[in-house]
Tab-separated table of C-alpha atoms in Angstrom:
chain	number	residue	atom	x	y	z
A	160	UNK	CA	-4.103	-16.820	10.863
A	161	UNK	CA	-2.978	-13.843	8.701
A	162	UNK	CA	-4.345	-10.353	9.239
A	163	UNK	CA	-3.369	-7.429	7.800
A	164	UNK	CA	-4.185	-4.056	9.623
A	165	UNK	CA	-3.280	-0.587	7.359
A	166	UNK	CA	-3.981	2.761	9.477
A	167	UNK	CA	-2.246	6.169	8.751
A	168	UNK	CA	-5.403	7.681	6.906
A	169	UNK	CA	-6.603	10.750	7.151
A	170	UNK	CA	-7.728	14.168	6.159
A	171	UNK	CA	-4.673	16.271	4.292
A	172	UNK	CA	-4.470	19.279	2.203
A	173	UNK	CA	-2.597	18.694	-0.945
A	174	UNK	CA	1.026	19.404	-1.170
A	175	UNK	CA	1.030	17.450	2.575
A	176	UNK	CA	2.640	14.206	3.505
A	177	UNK	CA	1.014	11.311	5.150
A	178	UNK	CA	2.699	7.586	6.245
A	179	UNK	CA	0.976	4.718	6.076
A	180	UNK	CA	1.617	1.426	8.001
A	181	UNK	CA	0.474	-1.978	7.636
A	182	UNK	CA	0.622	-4.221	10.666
A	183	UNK	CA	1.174	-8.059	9.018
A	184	UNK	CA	0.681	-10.932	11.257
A	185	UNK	CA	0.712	-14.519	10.303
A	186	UNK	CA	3.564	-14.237	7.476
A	187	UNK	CA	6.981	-13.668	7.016
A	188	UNK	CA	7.666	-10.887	3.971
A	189	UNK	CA	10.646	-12.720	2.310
A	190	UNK	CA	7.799	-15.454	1.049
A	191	UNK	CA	5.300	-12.946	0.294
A	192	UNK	CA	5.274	-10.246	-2.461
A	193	UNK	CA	3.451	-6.779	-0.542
A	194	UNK	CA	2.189	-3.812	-1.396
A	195	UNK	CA	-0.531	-0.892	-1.332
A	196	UNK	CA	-3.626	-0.942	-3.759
A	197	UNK	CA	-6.068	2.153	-3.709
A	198	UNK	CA	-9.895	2.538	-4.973
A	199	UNK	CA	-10.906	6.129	-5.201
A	200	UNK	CA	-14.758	6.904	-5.351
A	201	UNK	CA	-16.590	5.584	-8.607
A	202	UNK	CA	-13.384	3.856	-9.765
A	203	UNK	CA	-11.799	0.589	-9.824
A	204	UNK	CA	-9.159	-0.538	-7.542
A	205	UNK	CA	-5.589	0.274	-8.713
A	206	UNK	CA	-2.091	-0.906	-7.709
A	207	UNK	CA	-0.059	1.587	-6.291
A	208	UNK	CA	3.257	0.173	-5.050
A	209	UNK	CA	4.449	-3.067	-4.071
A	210	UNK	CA	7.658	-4.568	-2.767
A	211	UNK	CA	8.303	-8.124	-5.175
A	212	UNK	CA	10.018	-11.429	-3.455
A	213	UNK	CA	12.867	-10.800	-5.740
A	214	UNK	CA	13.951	-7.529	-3.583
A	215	UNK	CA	12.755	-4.942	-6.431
A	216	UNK	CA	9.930	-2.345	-6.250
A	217	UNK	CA	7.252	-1.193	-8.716
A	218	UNK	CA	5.186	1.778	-8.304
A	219	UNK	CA	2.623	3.069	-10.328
A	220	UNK	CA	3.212	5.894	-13.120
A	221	UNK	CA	0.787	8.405	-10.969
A	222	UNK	CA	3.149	7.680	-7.424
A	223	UNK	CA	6.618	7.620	-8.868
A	224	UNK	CA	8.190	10.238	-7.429
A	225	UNK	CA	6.208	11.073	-4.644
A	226	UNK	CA	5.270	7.606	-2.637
A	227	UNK	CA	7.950	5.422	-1.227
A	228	UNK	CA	7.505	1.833	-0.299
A	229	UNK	CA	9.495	0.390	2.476
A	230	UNK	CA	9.044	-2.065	5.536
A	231	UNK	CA	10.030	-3.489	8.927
A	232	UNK	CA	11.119	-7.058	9.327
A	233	UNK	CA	11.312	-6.827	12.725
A	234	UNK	CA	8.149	-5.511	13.591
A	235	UNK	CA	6.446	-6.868	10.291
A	236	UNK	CA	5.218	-3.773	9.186
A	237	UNK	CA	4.718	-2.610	5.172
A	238	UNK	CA	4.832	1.447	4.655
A	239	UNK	CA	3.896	3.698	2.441
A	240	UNK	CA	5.564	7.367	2.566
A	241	UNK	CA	3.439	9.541	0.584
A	242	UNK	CA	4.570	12.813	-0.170
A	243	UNK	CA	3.061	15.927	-2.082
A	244	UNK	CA	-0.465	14.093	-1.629
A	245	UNK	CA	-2.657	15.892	-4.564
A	246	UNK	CA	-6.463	15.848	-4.322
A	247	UNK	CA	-6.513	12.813	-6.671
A	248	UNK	CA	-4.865	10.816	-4.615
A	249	UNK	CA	-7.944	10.411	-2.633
A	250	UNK	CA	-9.018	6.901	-1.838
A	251	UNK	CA	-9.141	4.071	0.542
A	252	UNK	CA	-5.638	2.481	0.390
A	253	UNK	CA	-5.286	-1.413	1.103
A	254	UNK	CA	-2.641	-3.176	1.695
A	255	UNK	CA	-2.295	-6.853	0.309
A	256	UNK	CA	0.376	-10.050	0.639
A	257	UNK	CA	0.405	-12.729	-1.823
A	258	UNK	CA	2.534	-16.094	-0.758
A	259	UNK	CA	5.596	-16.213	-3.301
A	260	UNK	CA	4.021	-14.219	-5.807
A	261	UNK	CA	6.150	-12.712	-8.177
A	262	UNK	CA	4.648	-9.142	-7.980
A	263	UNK	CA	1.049	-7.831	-6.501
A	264	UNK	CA	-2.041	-8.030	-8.989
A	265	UNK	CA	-5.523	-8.232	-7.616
A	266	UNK	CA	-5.125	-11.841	-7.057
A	267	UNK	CA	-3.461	-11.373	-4.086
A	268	UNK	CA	-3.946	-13.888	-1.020
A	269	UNK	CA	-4.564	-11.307	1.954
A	270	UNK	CA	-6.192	-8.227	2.062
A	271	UNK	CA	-6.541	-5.871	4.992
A	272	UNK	CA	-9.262	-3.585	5.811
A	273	UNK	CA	-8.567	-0.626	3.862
A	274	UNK	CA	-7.509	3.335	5.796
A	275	UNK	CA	-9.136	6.411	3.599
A	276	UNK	CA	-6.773	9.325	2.872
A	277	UNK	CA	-8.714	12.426	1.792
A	278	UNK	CA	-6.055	14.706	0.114
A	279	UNK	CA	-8.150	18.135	0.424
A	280	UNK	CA	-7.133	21.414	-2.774
């Protein structure tokens, strides 16, 4: 049974740093592409950062720079390092796994329950 479990969220002013972790059980992340997706209020959800089978990382225009993507093995656990949060970063973040998918797209297989970050001017 695979779960997914993101927590980190929380209530930040901008120019503040938050981590977020992402407790995977049920898979192994060298058959899984992983990764963070976000939906802020009134908007669709969007894919933020993900870490690919193949070992490379893709981030999203609006992160690069600022979020880093990284993970445990040995505890199975997907972060995301955000730095310089900005109001519009606000939104419930989600992490997602997708069995040997070549990158993360909203067709992924897993989903957890998603942790809000309020990033606060």
């Amino acid at each position: 049974d695979v779960q997914l479990q993101a927590s980190g969220g929380g209530l930040v002013q901008a120019g503040r740093s938050l981590r977020l972790s992402c407790a995977a059980s049920g898979i192994t992340f060298d058959q899984y592409a992983i990764g963070w997706f976000r939906q802020a209020p009134g908007k669709e959800r969007e894919g933020v950062s993900c870490n690919r089978i193949s070992g490379s990382t893709y981030y999203a225009n609006s992160v690069k720079g600022r979020f880093t993507i990284s993970s445990d093995g040995a505890k199975n656990t997907l972060y995301l390092q955000m730095n310089s949060l900005k109001p519009e970063d606000t939104a419930v973040y989600y992490c997602a796994a997708g069995y040997r998918r070549s990158g993360c797209n909203y067709g992924m297989d897993y989903w957890g329950k998603g942790t809000l970050v309020t990033v606060s001017s």
